[in-house]
Amino acid sequence: MESLLSLQEPRTPHTAGRAVVLAEQFFIITHQSCELWLKQLGADLDATAEALLPPCDTHDLELGLEFLLRSCELIRVLQQQLLVLEKLPLRYFAEFRSYLDTASGAQSAQFRRLTTLLGNSHHQGSLYEAFAAAVEYHGQTVDDVCRRGVESGVLHRLAEALVDLGNGYWHWKVAHLALVSKMVGEQGGTGGSSGVDFLARRVTRPFPELRRLRGKVHHP
Ligand code: HEM
């Protein structure tokens, strides 16, 4: 625990005043907490995919669902972290931002990994592929599962949890966009992007196929 608690070192000189140093510490702690939660989320999603993928000893749909439901909660926690950071006073952020140099959340390898697992509005990620393989293994199609709804049992609950997870990710992207807009306005990002415009183009809704098939319930 001591080594974990020694990793928050603001770069702001103490001469800038206590409030600025504390604001930078707040910024650092929020980012580090996100990385910790991303570690758990990535591991839980790996475990979900492993439990869904057939045919192997670890194939267990109920276990996969348990991991997936926890992941939905974790992504909500990640979104909440962003809302907390909205309480970063702008005047202090402006004072320490130059010390961040070119450091950016966009460098997070764990977040990139999440993108591979979840996919985006146009591409299915590896998690959906594992789900589709499980559905096929149990003699159904994803269309069947969406049409039959609760009659498909755990496969239906998995489909619903995937959409919840996708919406959680979407909410994270929107919350991040709102935070960035509040904190930098039209300024570019420390990672070299145009900032808000760049991020707005990256807001995305994972699991497009599930959304399309579920929507067919309105026109059976
Ligand atoms: C004041 C707070 C924040 C600001 C101003 C900010 C700003 C930005 C900007 C401008 C980008 C685009 C890349 C760049 O040019 O740097 C970005 C990307 C990103 N940031 Fe933040 N950010 C903030 C907080 C956070 C937090 C708390 C996290 C938590 C992990 C985070 C994670 C990310 C990620 C993962 C990306 C890549 C997004 C993507 O690929 O769509 N950011 N951020």
mmCIF file of C-alpha atoms and ligand atoms in Angstrom:
data_model
loop_
_atom_site.group_PDB
_atom_site.id
_atom_site.type_symbol
_atom_site.label_atom_id
_atom_site.label_comp_id
_atom_site.label_asym_id
_atom_site.label_seq_id
_atom_site.Cartn_x
_atom_site.Cartn_y
_atom_site.Cartn_z
ATOM 1 C CA MET A 1 0.000 0.000 0.000
ATOM 2 C CA GLU A 2 2.829 2.394 0.820
ATOM 3 C CA SER A 3 4.324 2.075 -2.648
ATOM 4 C CA LEU A 4 0.888 2.763 -4.183
ATOM 5 C CA LEU A 5 0.469 5.895 -2.066
ATOM 6 C CA SER A 6 3.916 7.188 -3.014
ATOM 7 C CA LEU A 7 3.018 7.502 -6.696
ATOM 8 C CA GLN A 8 1.103 10.806 -6.555
ATOM 9 C CA GLU A 9 3.711 13.486 -7.049
ATOM 10 C CA PRO A 10 2.475 16.825 -8.359
ATOM 11 C CA ARG A 11 4.971 18.688 -10.533
ATOM 12 C CA THR A 12 3.613 22.081 -9.498
ATOM 13 C CA PRO A 13 6.228 23.868 -7.317
ATOM 14 C CA HIS A 14 5.075 24.554 -3.748
ATOM 15 C CA THR A 15 5.588 28.273 -4.388
ATOM 16 C CA ALA A 16 2.428 28.123 -6.569
ATOM 17 C CA GLY A 17 0.382 27.641 -3.402
ATOM 18 C CA ARG A 18 -1.335 24.766 -1.646
ATOM 19 C CA ALA A 19 -4.601 24.952 -3.626
ATOM 20 C CA VAL A 20 -2.813 24.491 -6.976
ATOM 21 C CA VAL A 21 -0.705 21.588 -5.675
ATOM 22 C CA LEU A 22 -3.848 19.915 -4.281
ATOM 23 C CA ALA A 23 -5.671 20.458 -7.588
ATOM 24 C CA GLU A 24 -2.871 18.685 -9.448
ATOM 25 C CA GLN A 25 -2.916 15.862 -6.906
ATOM 26 C CA PHE A 26 -6.691 15.558 -7.455
ATOM 27 C CA PHE A 27 -6.073 15.345 -11.241
ATOM 28 C CA ILE A 28 -3.376 12.672 -10.782
ATOM 29 C CA ILE A 29 -5.431 10.586 -8.361
ATOM 30 C CA THR A 30 -8.439 10.580 -10.687
ATOM 31 C CA HIS A 31 -6.310 9.355 -13.594
ATOM 32 C CA GLN A 32 -4.590 6.710 -11.498
ATOM 33 C CA SER A 33 -7.920 5.471 -10.091
ATOM 34 C CA CYS A 34 -9.207 5.141 -13.672
ATOM 35 C CA GLU A 35 -6.180 3.028 -14.581
ATOM 36 C CA LEU A 36 -6.787 0.765 -11.573
ATOM 37 C CA TRP A 37 -10.458 0.286 -12.462
ATOM 38 C CA LEU A 38 -9.464 -0.313 -16.099
ATOM 39 C CA LYS A 39 -7.175 -3.087 -14.878
ATOM 40 C CA GLN A 40 -10.098 -4.820 -13.147
ATOM 41 C CA LEU A 41 -12.463 -4.177 -16.048
ATOM 42 C CA GLY A 42 -10.031 -5.570 -18.638
ATOM 43 C CA ALA A 43 -9.445 -8.700 -16.549
ATOM 44 C CA ASP A 44 -13.185 -9.219 -15.965
ATOM 45 C CA LEU A 45 -13.922 -8.852 -19.667
ATOM 46 C CA ASP A 46 -11.154 -11.315 -20.548
ATOM 47 C CA ALA A 47 -12.726 -13.721 -18.055
ATOM 48 C CA THR A 48 -16.151 -13.109 -19.630
ATOM 49 C CA ALA A 49 -14.864 -13.933 -23.118
ATOM 50 C CA GLU A 50 -13.095 -17.014 -21.811
ATOM 51 C CA ALA A 51 -16.278 -18.270 -20.125
ATOM 52 C CA LEU A 52 -18.342 -17.673 -23.273
ATOM 53 C CA LEU A 53 -16.003 -19.197 -25.834
ATOM 54 C CA PRO A 54 -16.889 -22.782 -26.722
ATOM 55 C CA PRO A 55 -15.991 -25.554 -26.714
ATOM 56 C CA CYS A 56 -13.597 -25.717 -23.800
ATOM 57 C CA ASP A 57 -13.564 -26.702 -20.126
ATOM 58 C CA THR A 58 -14.098 -23.129 -19.020
ATOM 59 C CA HIS A 59 -17.299 -22.647 -21.092
ATOM 60 C CA ASP A 60 -19.858 -21.489 -18.494
ATOM 61 C CA LEU A 61 -22.536 -18.993 -19.505
ATOM 62 C CA GLU A 62 -23.684 -18.180 -15.948
ATOM 63 C CA LEU A 63 -20.123 -17.466 -14.899
ATOM 64 C CA GLY A 64 -19.645 -15.289 -18.001
ATOM 65 C CA LEU A 65 -22.793 -13.371 -17.081
ATOM 66 C CA GLU A 66 -21.534 -12.802 -13.554
ATOM 67 C CA PHE A 67 -18.300 -11.269 -14.878
ATOM 68 C CA LEU A 68 -20.204 -9.228 -17.437
ATOM 69 C CA LEU A 69 -22.642 -7.770 -14.894
ATOM 70 C CA ARG A 70 -19.718 -6.738 -12.716
ATOM 71 C CA SER A 71 -18.087 -5.114 -15.743
ATOM 72 C CA CYS A 72 -21.245 -3.031 -16.303
ATOM 73 C CA GLU A 73 -20.887 -1.662 -12.765
ATOM 74 C CA LEU A 74 -17.175 -1.001 -13.248
ATOM 75 C CA ILE A 75 -17.729 1.065 -16.361
ATOM 76 C CA ARG A 76 -20.256 3.118 -14.383
ATOM 77 C CA VAL A 77 -17.611 3.723 -11.710
ATOM 78 C CA LEU A 78 -15.241 4.883 -14.460
ATOM 79 C CA GLN A 79 -17.819 7.361 -15.714
ATOM 80 C CA GLN A 80 -18.374 8.645 -12.156
ATOM 81 C CA GLN A 81 -14.644 9.378 -11.852
ATOM 82 C CA LEU A 82 -14.999 11.814 -14.723
ATOM 83 C CA LEU A 83 -17.955 13.559 -13.096
ATOM 84 C CA VAL A 84 -15.901 14.014 -9.919
ATOM 85 C CA LEU A 85 -13.135 15.683 -11.939
ATOM 86 C CA GLU A 86 -15.598 18.367 -13.049
ATOM 87 C CA LYS A 87 -14.853 19.851 -9.609
ATOM 88 C CA LEU A 88 -11.300 20.703 -10.706
ATOM 89 C CA PRO A 89 -11.093 24.517 -10.480
ATOM 90 C CA LEU A 90 -10.278 25.831 -13.961
ATOM 91 C CA ARG A 91 -7.896 28.546 -12.719
ATOM 92 C CA TYR A 92 -5.710 25.962 -10.963
ATOM 93 C CA PHE A 93 -5.844 23.542 -13.915
ATOM 94 C CA ALA A 94 -4.631 26.395 -16.144
ATOM 95 C CA GLU A 95 -1.705 26.874 -13.757
ATOM 96 C CA PHE A 96 -0.438 23.297 -13.712
ATOM 97 C CA ARG A 97 -1.478 22.108 -17.212
ATOM 98 C CA SER A 98 1.861 23.040 -18.813
ATOM 99 C CA TYR A 99 3.624 20.632 -16.406
ATOM 100 C CA LEU A 100 1.716 17.750 -18.009
ATOM 101 C CA ASP A 101 3.812 18.347 -21.125
ATOM 102 C CA THR A 102 2.642 15.851 -23.809
ATOM 103 C CA ALA A 103 1.124 13.363 -21.326
ATOM 104 C CA SER A 104 -2.445 12.399 -22.284
ATOM 105 C CA GLY A 105 -5.154 9.880 -21.375
ATOM 106 C CA ALA A 106 -4.945 8.817 -25.032
ATOM 107 C CA GLN A 107 -1.703 6.992 -24.111
ATOM 108 C CA SER A 108 -3.614 4.541 -21.912
ATOM 109 C CA ALA A 109 -2.856 1.058 -23.251
ATOM 110 C CA GLN A 110 -5.567 -0.379 -21.006
ATOM 111 C CA PHE A 111 -8.192 1.889 -22.562
ATOM 112 C CA ARG A 112 -7.082 0.922 -26.076
ATOM 113 C CA ARG A 113 -7.452 -2.716 -25.050
ATOM 114 C CA LEU A 114 -11.021 -1.988 -23.936
ATOM 115 C CA THR A 115 -11.740 -0.594 -27.399
ATOM 116 C CA THR A 116 -10.547 -3.865 -28.971
ATOM 117 C CA LEU A 117 -12.805 -5.885 -26.669
ATOM 118 C CA LEU A 118 -15.906 -3.725 -27.165
ATOM 119 C CA GLY A 119 -15.522 -2.606 -30.773
ATOM 120 C CA ASN A 120 -17.373 0.504 -31.954
ATOM 121 C CA SER A 121 -20.448 1.592 -33.929
ATOM 122 C CA HIS A 122 -19.109 -0.103 -37.077
ATOM 123 C CA HIS A 123 -16.962 -3.014 -35.894
ATOM 124 C CA GLN A 124 -17.826 -5.871 -33.569
ATOM 125 C CA GLY A 125 -15.205 -6.333 -30.856
ATOM 126 C CA SER A 126 -13.818 -9.658 -29.642
ATOM 127 C CA LEU A 127 -16.398 -9.820 -26.823
ATOM 128 C CA TYR A 128 -19.286 -9.857 -29.294
ATOM 129 C CA GLU A 129 -17.518 -12.541 -31.300
ATOM 130 C CA ALA A 130 -17.258 -14.702 -28.169
ATOM 131 C CA PHE A 131 -20.960 -14.147 -27.473
ATOM 132 C CA ALA A 132 -21.966 -15.006 -31.075
ATOM 133 C CA ALA A 133 -19.867 -18.195 -30.870
ATOM 134 C CA ALA A 134 -21.618 -19.180 -27.618
ATOM 135 C CA VAL A 135 -25.029 -18.572 -29.183
ATOM 136 C CA GLU A 136 -24.123 -20.730 -32.187
ATOM 137 C CA TYR A 137 -22.760 -23.462 -29.915
ATOM 138 C CA HIS A 138 -26.168 -23.603 -28.219
ATOM 139 C CA GLY A 139 -27.927 -24.043 -31.569
ATOM 140 C CA GLN A 140 -29.323 -20.531 -31.940
ATOM 141 C CA THR A 141 -28.575 -17.344 -33.843
ATOM 142 C CA VAL A 142 -28.245 -13.898 -32.275
ATOM 143 C CA ASP A 143 -31.425 -13.014 -34.175
ATOM 144 C CA ASP A 144 -33.238 -15.941 -32.425
ATOM 145 C CA VAL A 145 -32.018 -14.764 -29.030
ATOM 146 C CA CYS A 146 -33.242 -11.214 -29.639
ATOM 147 C CA ARG A 147 -36.590 -12.410 -31.003
ATOM 148 C CA ARG A 148 -37.275 -14.950 -28.258
ATOM 149 C CA GLY A 149 -36.189 -12.614 -25.476
ATOM 150 C CA VAL A 150 -36.562 -14.121 -21.988
ATOM 151 C CA GLU A 151 -37.319 -17.534 -23.501
ATOM 152 C CA SER A 152 -33.625 -17.692 -24.467
ATOM 153 C CA GLY A 153 -32.697 -17.607 -20.781
ATOM 154 C CA VAL A 154 -29.084 -16.856 -19.973
ATOM 155 C CA LEU A 155 -28.246 -16.047 -23.627
ATOM 156 C CA HIS A 156 -30.860 -13.303 -23.519
ATOM 157 C CA ARG A 157 -29.490 -11.968 -20.222
ATOM 158 C CA LEU A 158 -26.000 -11.934 -21.742
ATOM 159 C CA ALA A 159 -27.254 -9.983 -24.771
ATOM 160 C CA GLU A 160 -28.924 -7.427 -22.506
ATOM 161 C CA ALA A 161 -25.790 -7.078 -20.370
ATOM 162 C CA LEU A 162 -23.656 -6.505 -23.483
ATOM 163 C CA VAL A 163 -25.895 -3.633 -24.549
ATOM 164 C CA ASP A 164 -25.713 -2.187 -21.009
ATOM 165 C CA LEU A 165 -21.933 -2.431 -21.155
ATOM 166 C CA GLY A 166 -21.899 -0.735 -24.573
ATOM 167 C CA ASN A 167 -24.106 2.047 -23.245
ATOM 168 C CA GLY A 168 -21.826 2.419 -20.226
ATOM 169 C CA TYR A 169 -18.864 2.923 -22.581
ATOM 170 C CA TRP A 170 -20.872 5.413 -24.631
ATOM 171 C CA HIS A 171 -21.764 7.314 -21.427
ATOM 172 C CA TRP A 172 -18.059 7.359 -20.494
ATOM 173 C CA LYS A 173 -17.172 8.911 -23.864
ATOM 174 C CA VAL A 174 -19.879 11.577 -23.542
ATOM 175 C CA ALA A 175 -18.915 12.388 -19.923
ATOM 176 C CA HIS A 176 -15.254 12.707 -20.982
ATOM 177 C CA LEU A 177 -16.223 14.982 -23.863
ATOM 178 C CA ALA A 178 -18.286 17.196 -21.516
ATOM 179 C CA LEU A 179 -15.424 17.327 -19.002
ATOM 180 C CA VAL A 180 -12.884 18.244 -21.676
ATOM 181 C CA SER A 181 -15.164 20.936 -23.071
ATOM 182 C CA LYS A 182 -15.543 22.414 -19.574
ATOM 183 C CA MET A 183 -11.805 22.274 -18.865
ATOM 184 C CA VAL A 184 -10.175 23.336 -22.141
ATOM 185 C CA GLY A 185 -12.882 24.928 -24.307
ATOM 186 C CA GLU A 186 -11.502 25.059 -27.831
ATOM 187 C CA GLN A 187 -7.854 24.493 -26.884
ATOM 188 C CA GLY A 188 -6.023 21.488 -28.303
ATOM 189 C CA GLY A 189 -5.098 18.443 -26.209
ATOM 190 C CA THR A 190 -1.760 17.811 -24.502
ATOM 191 C CA GLY A 191 -1.523 14.662 -26.673
ATOM 192 C CA GLY A 192 -1.534 16.821 -29.812
ATOM 193 C CA SER A 193 -5.161 16.403 -30.947
ATOM 194 C CA SER A 194 -7.598 19.227 -31.720
ATOM 195 C CA GLY A 195 -9.341 18.462 -28.407
ATOM 196 C CA VAL A 196 -13.156 18.505 -28.245
ATOM 197 C CA ASP A 197 -13.717 18.099 -32.022
ATOM 198 C CA PHE A 198 -11.374 15.115 -32.122
ATOM 199 C CA LEU A 199 -13.081 13.481 -29.152
ATOM 200 C CA ALA A 200 -16.601 14.201 -30.453
ATOM 201 C CA ARG A 201 -15.756 12.180 -33.576
ATOM 202 C CA ARG A 202 -14.694 9.288 -31.349
ATOM 203 C CA VAL A 203 -17.955 8.991 -29.411
ATOM 204 C CA THR A 204 -19.257 5.600 -30.403
ATOM 205 C CA ARG A 205 -21.896 2.930 -29.570
ATOM 206 C CA PRO A 206 -20.522 -0.616 -29.366
ATOM 207 C CA PHE A 207 -22.501 -3.723 -30.364
ATOM 208 C CA PRO A 208 -24.264 -2.353 -33.490
ATOM 209 C CA GLU A 209 -25.531 -5.794 -34.534
ATOM 210 C CA LEU A 210 -27.208 -6.428 -31.182
ATOM 211 C CA ARG A 211 -28.804 -2.977 -31.262
ATOM 212 C CA ARG A 212 -30.124 -3.607 -34.784
ATOM 213 C CA LEU A 213 -31.510 -7.060 -33.977
ATOM 214 C CA ARG A 214 -33.066 -5.988 -30.667
ATOM 215 C CA GLY A 215 -34.735 -3.051 -32.436
ATOM 216 C CA LYS A 216 -36.577 -5.482 -34.738
ATOM 217 C CA VAL A 217 -38.912 -6.261 -31.815
ATOM 218 C CA HIS A 218 -40.897 -3.193 -32.914
ATOM 219 C CA HIS A 219 -41.596 -4.765 -36.344
ATOM 220 C CA PRO A 220 -41.681 -8.538 -35.827
HETATM 221 C C1 HEM B 1 -9.316 17.767 -16.991
HETATM 222 C C2 HEM B 1 -9.444 16.503 -17.342
HETATM 223 C C3 HEM B 1 -9.182 15.961 -18.720
HETATM 224 C C4 HEM B 1 -8.888 16.612 -19.884
HETATM 225 C C5 HEM B 1 -8.763 18.122 -20.138
HETATM 226 C C6 HEM B 1 -8.695 15.601 -20.907
HETATM 227 C C7 HEM B 1 -8.401 15.876 -22.225
HETATM 228 C C8 HEM B 1 -8.264 14.918 -23.218
HETATM 229 C C9 HEM B 1 -7.994 15.219 -24.611
HETATM 230 C C10 HEM B 1 -7.903 16.611 -25.210
HETATM 231 C C11 HEM B 1 -7.888 14.027 -25.260
HETATM 232 C C12 HEM B 1 -7.572 13.816 -26.751
HETATM 233 C C13 HEM B 1 -6.115 13.435 -26.931
HETATM 234 C C14 HEM B 1 -5.162 14.584 -26.632
HETATM 235 O O1 HEM B 1 -4.941 15.431 -27.501
HETATM 236 O O2 HEM B 1 -4.635 14.631 -25.505
HETATM 237 C C15 HEM B 1 -8.107 12.976 -24.286
HETATM 238 C C16 HEM B 1 -8.130 11.624 -24.560
HETATM 239 C C17 HEM B 1 -8.348 10.651 -23.618
HETATM 240 N N1 HEM B 1 -8.471 10.834 -22.261
HETATM 241 FE FE1 HEM B 1 -8.738 12.573 -21.315
HETATM 242 N N2 HEM B 1 -8.894 14.356 -20.352
HETATM 243 C C18 HEM B 1 -9.168 14.533 -19.019
HETATM 244 C C19 HEM B 1 -9.410 13.531 -18.091
HETATM 245 C C20 HEM B 1 -9.309 12.184 -18.331
HETATM 246 C C21 HEM B 1 -9.449 11.147 -17.339
HETATM 247 C C22 HEM B 1 -9.759 11.328 -15.851
HETATM 248 C C23 HEM B 1 -9.259 9.969 -17.978
HETATM 249 C C24 HEM B 1 -9.328 8.627 -17.304
HETATM 250 C C25 HEM B 1 -8.714 7.571 -17.698
HETATM 251 C C26 HEM B 1 -8.989 10.263 -19.375
HETATM 252 C C27 HEM B 1 -8.738 9.332 -20.354
HETATM 253 C C28 HEM B 1 -8.619 9.605 -21.686
HETATM 254 C C29 HEM B 1 -8.604 8.589 -22.707
HETATM 255 C C30 HEM B 1 -8.734 7.083 -22.484
HETATM 256 C C31 HEM B 1 -8.453 9.242 -23.922
HETATM 257 C C32 HEM B 1 -8.483 8.589 -25.309
HETATM 258 C C33 HEM B 1 -9.944 8.670 -25.744
HETATM 259 C C34 HEM B 1 -10.263 7.994 -27.047
HETATM 260 O O3 HEM B 1 -9.445 7.240 -27.570
HETATM 261 O O4 HEM B 1 -11.376 8.236 -27.554
HETATM 262 N N3 HEM B 1 -9.043 11.615 -19.552
HETATM 263 N N4 HEM B 1 -8.323 13.556 -23.051
#
